[in-house]
Amino acid sequence: MAEAHQAVAFQFTVTPEGIDLQLSHQALTEIYLSGLRSWKKRLIRLKNSVITGVYPASPSSWLFVVIAILATMYTRSDPSMGLIAKIQEHLPLSPYRHIFCQTVVSAVLFSTMLWLSLIFTMRLCLKQLLSYHRWMFEQHGKMSNTTKVWMALVRIFSGRQPLLYSYQGSLPNLPVPAIKDTLKRYLESVRPLMDSTEFERMTKLASEFESSLGHRLQWYLKLKALWAANYVSDWWEEYIYLRGRSPIMVNSNYYGMDFLYVTPTPIQAARAGNTIHAFLLYRRKLNREEIKPVSTVIPLCAAQCERMFNTTRTPGEETDTVQHWQDSDYIAVYHRGRYFRLWVYQAGRLLSPREIEYQIQRILDDPSSPSPGEEKLGALTAGDRVPWAKVRKEYFSTGVNKRSLDCIEKAAFFVTLDDDEQGMMGEDPAASLDRYAKSLLHGKCYDRWFDKSFSVVIYKNGKNGLNAEHSWADAPVVAHLWEYALATDSFQLGYNEEGHCKGEVDSSLPRPQKLNWEIPSECQEQVAQSLAVAQALADDLDFHVFSFRVFGKGKIKKCRMSPDAFIQLALQLAYYRVTVAHDREMFCLTYEASMTRLFREGRTETVRSCSNESCAFIRALEGGEVDVCRRLFRSASEKHQHLYRMAMTGAGIDRHLFCLYVVSKYLGVESPFLKEVLSEPWRLSTSQTPIQQVELFDLVNHPEYISCGGGFGPVADDGYGVSYSIVGENMINFHISCKHSCPDTGAHKFGAQIKKALLDLLHLLCPDQSESKKTEASPPEDKKDQ
């Protein structure tokens, strides 16, 4: 227990001569520097709170207003129209004080009130400006004069050099759509999925709901929208994520992959050193709000960033909770069945990448064995939530187990040092990518801590990856972090010629602390049961990952088509062909994730990509009606873009209906219409992962430095989960998941149909652009170190 002795600041011994007190100056210095770091962070938070609180003005503008008012008074004018005199009359100052001082104090108070009023007015104007969304519906390259004026006003009222959270107070609230409009859009979305009898029945249910219960539920929802910052987000987090009692592994968590063709170093500890250091640099920028606000034309809500680090999902018997701590100066590390606490600060400074590598190597070289029951303890986070909540309460609420569990849950994030080798490698690179995806999504079902906000996985051959918990934030927020970590690792930190991290090592660093556990046999039995549940879920998962390199968004744009709409129509066509192969010939309810972060605390909305227009196009294409296909193709693409824009601007369907359903449950009333709507299966669940920080990657000169993106599990037992990322101009990555237990689905089978659909659509849309359909472009040279 050498590390325990190093942590003791003083020791005393009782002797016949008295008390012999020995102070450790090194430990006291550590305590002082750690406290100094903590106070610096508090001061930075305070400063940022002030700057954000007065945005779009600046704190220095207060002095300008004060000087302007005093200067005006010096010219014997009264800019306050008598208010300064009124303030002076009511000042709690002695009548014997000099009249000049009273006048100055009154003028300063008036200036401050005027300054605050100007800030409130500017923020209100900016909020109204950010509520304008007509620019999204204008044709590309044909901007109206109204939009041009609007953009100029946004620039004027947006201030200068905003911090990460500067726009939060100016973002508009998510509007509640009219119930009549939502029902109309819903019926339109399900029309191609139902025959005439079914659609007539659903229309009747919707009409009865609107004329009776609907308006009552809508009234409560509008009341909530007036009171809450966002009428959807808190219920969405609680009822969709935290109240789910099934395993979050595969069903909820998602993953992100490393570079596809490059492994910066084959040394596991070195890759961990740079990766961990990059994450901590991002956390420092996050705490200081130095990250530039993400924006399209207007800024997006950054509220989800607040719980990125030092956060865990805590299980409960009825509902889980998300716990977040302000700071953590260590990370939790798992290796060969053992858990370690790794301090990432020394004397108040962040450890260098080389020092973190040194500490990670110590863990890799540690010969100790896991405590009884420790090796597969993480399976509790992979199984059903209720057993985990009961076990946590019974065996981890006191003593050494509570202390060790607290170390994991309060850590900045979780790191797994995996003994396997992953990535695109070997004689069958396609199969290796599939294994890589499954490893990131579930691993061995016990070597990840699925409750942490995110877990970093470092493989034996230097590959890495990420597994993220879904309740606290959506994938684009985590993708922003992951892009920064990958770019910082390779392009800023780098490695020396031997593949080690750069820098020097302080050999006096205390060893990482191995966590201790006392796991009774009863608890070990529950661990085994949770592992069995998780293993069955993992074994049933069928995954296929591939890079489509025949063409990308470059050729699609040359055909004057939205890349996302093009890919969504290809997915619809591929699904239709798969069902035809099984003699079903059907379309399905399709989920495409769209963000609503144009609004305060916005998260996601559903784009129902399967529309009347897309179905008409696919039927015409498969029926050989070539003459009308191009027109229907354009019509389907325009419809998809319209649906996407409607979802982004708060006029979606599913979140409104979901909240109406929650209100009905609170009121204790049943709605046959809402019950049926909320029970409809999403057999095709899709999501695009966009690259948000293109300036970090030079895809022209270094095309090999691209990530393969990430993916997730299927939503329905008989459906598919499809994640795709459009990389550069000539590449689209796909991640396809389904279940082996469904005889009608197959990830590789669906992947083959997607490739064929993409080629067929390009040939239809732009025959002159599809010569490359014959030969697939070769991938960049694999520069992975061996």
mmCIF file of N, CA and C in Angstrom, residues 368-443:
data_model
loop_
_atom_site.group_PDB
_atom_site.id
_atom_site.type_symbol
_atom_site.label_atom_id
_atom_site.label_comp_id
_atom_site.label_asym_id
_atom_site.label_seq_id
_atom_site.Cartn_x
_atom_site.Cartn_y
_atom_site.Cartn_z
ATOM 1 N N SER A 368 -1.148 -8.528 -10.625
ATOM 2 C CA SER A 368 -2.166 -8.924 -9.648
ATOM 3 C C SER A 368 -3.368 -9.568 -10.322
ATOM 4 N N SER A 369 -4.057 -10.378 -9.551
ATOM 5 C CA SER A 369 -5.247 -11.080 -10.044
ATOM 6 C C SER A 369 -6.506 -10.347 -9.601
ATOM 7 N N PRO A 370 -7.602 -10.516 -10.324
ATOM 8 C CA PRO A 370 -8.868 -9.897 -9.882
ATOM 9 C C PRO A 370 -9.331 -10.474 -8.553
ATOM 10 N N SER A 371 -10.030 -9.656 -7.790
ATOM 11 C CA SER A 371 -10.664 -10.152 -6.573
ATOM 12 C C SER A 371 -11.778 -11.116 -6.953
ATOM 13 N N PRO A 372 -12.185 -12.010 -6.060
ATOM 14 C CA PRO A 372 -13.303 -12.923 -6.367
ATOM 15 C C PRO A 372 -14.551 -12.141 -6.766
ATOM 16 N N GLY A 373 -15.070 -12.400 -7.959
ATOM 17 C CA GLY A 373 -16.274 -11.722 -8.439
ATOM 18 C C GLY A 373 -16.014 -10.421 -9.146
ATOM 19 N N GLU A 374 -14.762 -9.947 -9.186
ATOM 20 C CA GLU A 374 -14.464 -8.648 -9.774
ATOM 21 C C GLU A 374 -14.420 -8.687 -11.295
ATOM 22 N N GLU A 375 -13.910 -9.764 -11.880
ATOM 23 C CA GLU A 375 -13.613 -9.810 -13.310
ATOM 24 C C GLU A 375 -14.810 -9.480 -14.181
ATOM 25 N N LYS A 376 -15.972 -10.027 -13.851
ATOM 26 C CA LYS A 376 -17.149 -9.851 -14.703
ATOM 27 C C LYS A 376 -18.197 -8.947 -14.063
ATOM 28 N N LEU A 377 -17.752 -8.108 -13.138
ATOM 29 C CA LEU A 377 -18.672 -7.229 -12.410
ATOM 30 C C LEU A 377 -19.403 -6.271 -13.349
ATOM 31 N N GLY A 378 -18.727 -5.829 -14.424
ATOM 32 C CA GLY A 378 -19.337 -4.893 -15.352
ATOM 33 C C GLY A 378 -20.567 -5.427 -16.058
ATOM 34 N N ALA A 379 -20.776 -6.749 -16.013
ATOM 35 C CA ALA A 379 -21.968 -7.340 -16.632
ATOM 36 C C ALA A 379 -23.246 -6.817 -15.995
ATOM 37 N N LEU A 380 -23.153 -6.340 -14.745
ATOM 38 C CA LEU A 380 -24.337 -5.778 -14.094
ATOM 39 C C LEU A 380 -24.867 -4.582 -14.878
ATOM 40 N N THR A 381 -23.981 -3.799 -15.487
ATOM 41 C CA THR A 381 -24.410 -2.632 -16.268
ATOM 42 C C THR A 381 -24.902 -3.029 -17.652
ATOM 43 N N ALA A 382 -24.669 -4.290 -18.044
ATOM 44 C CA ALA A 382 -25.065 -4.758 -19.376
ATOM 45 C C ALA A 382 -26.387 -5.507 -19.371
ATOM 46 N N GLY A 383 -26.831 -5.945 -18.194
ATOM 47 C CA GLY A 383 -28.063 -6.725 -18.104
ATOM 48 C C GLY A 383 -29.278 -5.864 -17.824
ATOM 49 N N ASP A 384 -30.353 -6.501 -17.371
ATOM 50 C CA ASP A 384 -31.584 -5.775 -17.051
ATOM 51 C C ASP A 384 -31.343 -4.788 -15.913
ATOM 52 N N ARG A 385 -32.096 -3.700 -15.914
ATOM 53 C CA ARG A 385 -31.836 -2.612 -14.975
ATOM 54 C C ARG A 385 -32.331 -2.897 -13.560
ATOM 55 N N VAL A 386 -33.462 -3.586 -13.413
ATOM 56 C CA VAL A 386 -34.012 -3.822 -12.076
ATOM 57 C C VAL A 386 -33.089 -4.691 -11.224
ATOM 58 N N PRO A 387 -32.594 -5.843 -11.715
ATOM 59 C CA PRO A 387 -31.640 -6.614 -10.909
ATOM 60 C C PRO A 387 -30.400 -5.811 -10.535
ATOM 61 N N TRP A 388 -29.885 -5.004 -11.445
ATOM 62 C CA TRP A 388 -28.715 -4.180 -11.157
ATOM 63 C C TRP A 388 -29.032 -3.173 -10.065
ATOM 64 N N ALA A 389 -30.231 -2.573 -10.092
ATOM 65 C CA ALA A 389 -30.610 -1.610 -9.056
ATOM 66 C C ALA A 389 -30.693 -2.282 -7.683
ATOM 67 N N LYS A 390 -31.269 -3.478 -7.640
ATOM 68 C CA LYS A 390 -31.395 -4.195 -6.366
ATOM 69 C C LYS A 390 -30.034 -4.617 -5.830
ATOM 70 N N VAL A 391 -29.177 -5.122 -6.711
ATOM 71 C CA VAL A 391 -27.843 -5.546 -6.289
ATOM 72 C C VAL A 391 -27.030 -4.341 -5.815
ATOM 73 N N ARG A 392 -27.152 -3.243 -6.522
ATOM 74 C CA ARG A 392 -26.413 -2.035 -6.132
ATOM 75 C C ARG A 392 -26.826 -1.569 -4.749
ATOM 76 N N LYS A 393 -28.114 -1.605 -4.483
ATOM 77 C CA LYS A 393 -28.618 -1.160 -3.190
ATOM 78 C C LYS A 393 -28.190 -2.102 -2.065
ATOM 79 N N GLU A 394 -28.156 -3.406 -2.347
ATOM 80 C CA GLU A 394 -27.881 -4.387 -1.290
ATOM 81 C C GLU A 394 -26.387 -4.564 -1.024
ATOM 82 N N TYR A 395 -25.582 -4.562 -2.074
ATOM 83 C CA TYR A 395 -24.170 -4.922 -1.911
ATOM 84 C C TYR A 395 -23.187 -3.779 -2.167
ATOM 85 N N PHE A 396 -23.655 -2.639 -2.671
ATOM 86 C CA PHE A 396 -22.726 -1.575 -3.024
ATOM 87 C C PHE A 396 -23.096 -0.236 -2.386
ATOM 88 N N SER A 397 -23.832 -0.272 -1.306
ATOM 89 C CA SER A 397 -24.259 0.972 -0.661
ATOM 90 C C SER A 397 -23.405 1.334 0.554
ATOM 91 N N THR A 398 -22.541 0.427 0.989
ATOM 92 C CA THR A 398 -21.673 0.698 2.138
ATOM 93 C C THR A 398 -20.314 0.041 1.922
ATOM 94 N N GLY A 399 -19.372 0.449 2.752
ATOM 95 C CA GLY A 399 -18.087 -0.238 2.827
ATOM 96 C C GLY A 399 -17.213 -0.093 1.608
ATOM 97 N N VAL A 400 -16.329 -1.073 1.446
ATOM 98 C CA VAL A 400 -15.321 -1.024 0.394
ATOM 99 C C VAL A 400 -15.951 -1.061 -0.997
ATOM 100 N N ASN A 401 -17.056 -1.778 -1.150
ATOM 101 C CA ASN A 401 -17.718 -1.836 -2.459
ATOM 102 C C ASN A 401 -18.263 -0.476 -2.876
ATOM 103 N N LYS A 402 -18.812 0.255 -1.899
ATOM 104 C CA LYS A 402 -19.332 1.594 -2.223
ATOM 105 C C LYS A 402 -18.194 2.529 -2.621
ATOM 106 N N ARG A 403 -17.086 2.453 -1.901
ATOM 107 C CA ARG A 403 -15.955 3.318 -2.229
ATOM 108 C C ARG A 403 -15.421 3.015 -3.632
ATOM 109 N N SER A 404 -15.324 1.751 -3.972
ATOM 110 C CA SER A 404 -14.815 1.392 -5.301
ATOM 111 C C SER A 404 -15.806 1.759 -6.396
ATOM 112 N N LEU A 405 -17.103 1.528 -6.131
ATOM 113 C CA LEU A 405 -18.115 1.898 -7.121
ATOM 114 C C LEU A 405 -18.150 3.409 -7.325
ATOM 115 N N ASP A 406 -17.998 4.166 -6.231
ATOM 116 C CA ASP A 406 -17.950 5.624 -6.345
ATOM 117 C C ASP A 406 -16.784 6.074 -7.220
ATOM 118 N N CYS A 407 -15.660 5.365 -7.107
ATOM 119 C CA CYS A 407 -14.498 5.716 -7.923
ATOM 120 C C CYS A 407 -14.814 5.586 -9.412
ATOM 121 N N ILE A 408 -15.548 4.550 -9.774
ATOM 122 C CA ILE A 408 -15.906 4.348 -11.179
ATOM 123 C C ILE A 408 -16.933 5.382 -11.627
ATOM 124 N N GLU A 409 -17.968 5.561 -10.819
ATOM 125 C CA GLU A 409 -19.072 6.418 -11.239
ATOM 126 C C GLU A 409 -18.695 7.899 -11.258
ATOM 127 N N LYS A 410 -17.777 8.315 -10.373
ATOM 128 C CA LYS A 410 -17.375 9.716 -10.319
ATOM 129 C C LYS A 410 -16.164 10.029 -11.191
ATOM 130 N N ALA A 411 -15.637 9.027 -11.881
ATOM 131 C CA ALA A 411 -14.482 9.235 -12.750
ATOM 132 C C ALA A 411 -14.844 10.149 -13.912
ATOM 133 N N ALA A 412 -13.846 10.810 -14.476
ATOM 134 C CA ALA A 412 -14.082 11.684 -15.632
ATOM 135 C C ALA A 412 -14.691 10.888 -16.775
ATOM 136 N N PHE A 413 -14.151 9.696 -17.021
ATOM 137 C CA PHE A 413 -14.719 8.750 -17.976
ATOM 138 C C PHE A 413 -14.084 7.398 -17.728
ATOM 139 N N PHE A 414 -14.492 6.391 -18.476
ATOM 140 C CA PHE A 414 -14.058 5.016 -18.252
ATOM 141 C C PHE A 414 -13.181 4.570 -19.415
ATOM 142 N N VAL A 415 -12.138 3.813 -19.109
ATOM 143 C CA VAL A 415 -11.214 3.323 -20.125
ATOM 144 C C VAL A 415 -11.077 1.816 -19.999
ATOM 145 N N THR A 416 -11.194 1.115 -21.115
ATOM 146 C CA THR A 416 -10.957 -0.326 -21.164
ATOM 147 C C THR A 416 -9.696 -0.596 -21.974
ATOM 148 N N LEU A 417 -8.744 -1.301 -21.362
ATOM 149 C CA LEU A 417 -7.556 -1.768 -22.070
ATOM 150 C C LEU A 417 -7.837 -3.193 -22.523
ATOM 151 N N ASP A 418 -8.208 -3.337 -23.791
ATOM 152 C CA ASP A 418 -8.687 -4.609 -24.325
ATOM 153 C C ASP A 418 -7.514 -5.458 -24.813
ATOM 154 N N ASP A 419 -7.551 -6.751 -24.512
ATOM 155 C CA ASP A 419 -6.487 -7.661 -24.935
ATOM 156 C C ASP A 419 -6.649 -8.129 -26.375
ATOM 157 N N ASP A 420 -7.778 -7.819 -27.005
ATOM 158 C CA ASP A 420 -7.997 -8.229 -28.387
ATOM 159 C C ASP A 420 -7.384 -7.225 -29.348
ATOM 160 N N GLU A 421 -7.233 -7.653 -30.609
ATOM 161 C CA GLU A 421 -6.818 -6.773 -31.686
ATOM 162 C C GLU A 421 -7.999 -6.572 -32.622
ATOM 163 N N GLN A 422 -8.257 -5.312 -32.976
ATOM 164 C CA GLN A 422 -9.408 -5.008 -33.821
ATOM 165 C C GLN A 422 -9.002 -4.034 -34.916
ATOM 166 N N GLY A 423 -9.932 -3.771 -35.814
ATOM 167 C CA GLY A 423 -9.694 -2.876 -36.932
ATOM 168 C C GLY A 423 -9.838 -3.613 -38.247
ATOM 169 N N MET A 424 -9.649 -2.891 -39.341
ATOM 170 C CA MET A 424 -9.717 -3.501 -40.668
ATOM 171 C C MET A 424 -8.365 -4.158 -40.948
ATOM 172 N N MET A 425 -8.302 -5.470 -40.852
ATOM 173 C CA MET A 425 -7.012 -6.155 -40.952
ATOM 174 C C MET A 425 -7.247 -7.594 -41.400
ATOM 175 N N GLY A 426 -6.139 -8.298 -41.634
ATOM 176 C CA GLY A 426 -6.201 -9.712 -41.967
ATOM 177 C C GLY A 426 -6.592 -9.968 -43.406
ATOM 178 N N GLU A 427 -6.832 -11.245 -43.710
ATOM 179 C CA GLU A 427 -7.176 -11.650 -45.071
ATOM 180 C C GLU A 427 -8.610 -11.290 -45.441
ATOM 181 N N ASP A 428 -9.445 -11.045 -44.425
ATOM 182 C CA ASP A 428 -10.846 -10.696 -44.676
ATOM 183 C C ASP A 428 -11.163 -9.385 -43.968
ATOM 184 N N PRO A 429 -10.765 -8.242 -44.556
ATOM 185 C CA PRO A 429 -10.974 -6.954 -43.870
ATOM 186 C C PRO A 429 -12.436 -6.634 -43.623
ATOM 187 N N ALA A 430 -13.332 -7.094 -44.501
ATOM 188 C CA ALA A 430 -14.761 -6.816 -44.305
ATOM 189 C C ALA A 430 -15.265 -7.473 -43.031
ATOM 190 N N ALA A 431 -14.919 -8.740 -42.829
ATOM 191 C CA ALA A 431 -15.341 -9.450 -41.620
ATOM 192 C C ALA A 431 -14.703 -8.841 -40.380
ATOM 193 N N SER A 432 -13.462 -8.345 -40.508
ATOM 194 C CA SER A 432 -12.791 -7.751 -39.349
ATOM 195 C C SER A 432 -13.489 -6.466 -38.911
ATOM 196 N N LEU A 433 -14.044 -5.698 -39.876
ATOM 197 C CA LEU A 433 -14.800 -4.500 -39.514
ATOM 198 C C LEU A 433 -16.076 -4.862 -38.767
ATOM 199 N N ASP A 434 -16.717 -5.947 -39.178
ATOM 200 C CA ASP A 434 -17.922 -6.399 -38.481
ATOM 201 C C ASP A 434 -17.595 -6.769 -37.035
ATOM 202 N N ARG A 435 -16.492 -7.480 -36.845
ATOM 203 C CA ARG A 435 -16.078 -7.866 -35.485
ATOM 204 C C ARG A 435 -15.715 -6.630 -34.661
ATOM 205 N N TYR A 436 -15.084 -5.684 -35.307
ATOM 206 C CA TYR A 436 -14.699 -4.430 -34.645
ATOM 207 C C TYR A 436 -15.938 -3.692 -34.129
ATOM 208 N N ALA A 437 -16.967 -3.614 -34.961
ATOM 209 C CA ALA A 437 -18.209 -2.933 -34.562
ATOM 210 C C ALA A 437 -18.870 -3.636 -33.385
ATOM 211 N N LYS A 438 -18.968 -4.964 -33.460
ATOM 212 C CA LYS A 438 -19.593 -5.711 -32.365
ATOM 213 C C LYS A 438 -18.793 -5.568 -31.072
ATOM 214 N N SER A 439 -17.467 -5.534 -31.205
ATOM 215 C CA SER A 439 -16.634 -5.375 -30.016
ATOM 216 C C SER A 439 -16.885 -4.038 -29.340
ATOM 217 N N LEU A 440 -16.994 -2.974 -30.132
ATOM 218 C CA LEU A 440 -17.242 -1.663 -29.552
ATOM 219 C C LEU A 440 -18.633 -1.557 -28.942
ATOM 220 N N LEU A 441 -19.604 -2.217 -29.550
ATOM 221 C CA LEU A 441 -20.976 -2.100 -29.062
ATOM 222 C C LEU A 441 -21.218 -2.901 -27.792
ATOM 223 N N HIS A 442 -20.587 -4.091 -27.681
ATOM 224 C CA HIS A 442 -20.848 -4.884 -26.471
ATOM 225 C C HIS A 442 -19.630 -5.569 -25.873
ATOM 226 N N GLY A 443 -18.512 -5.660 -26.611
ATOM 227 C CA GLY A 443 -17.327 -6.316 -26.072
ATOM 228 C C GLY A 443 -17.622 -7.722 -25.586
#
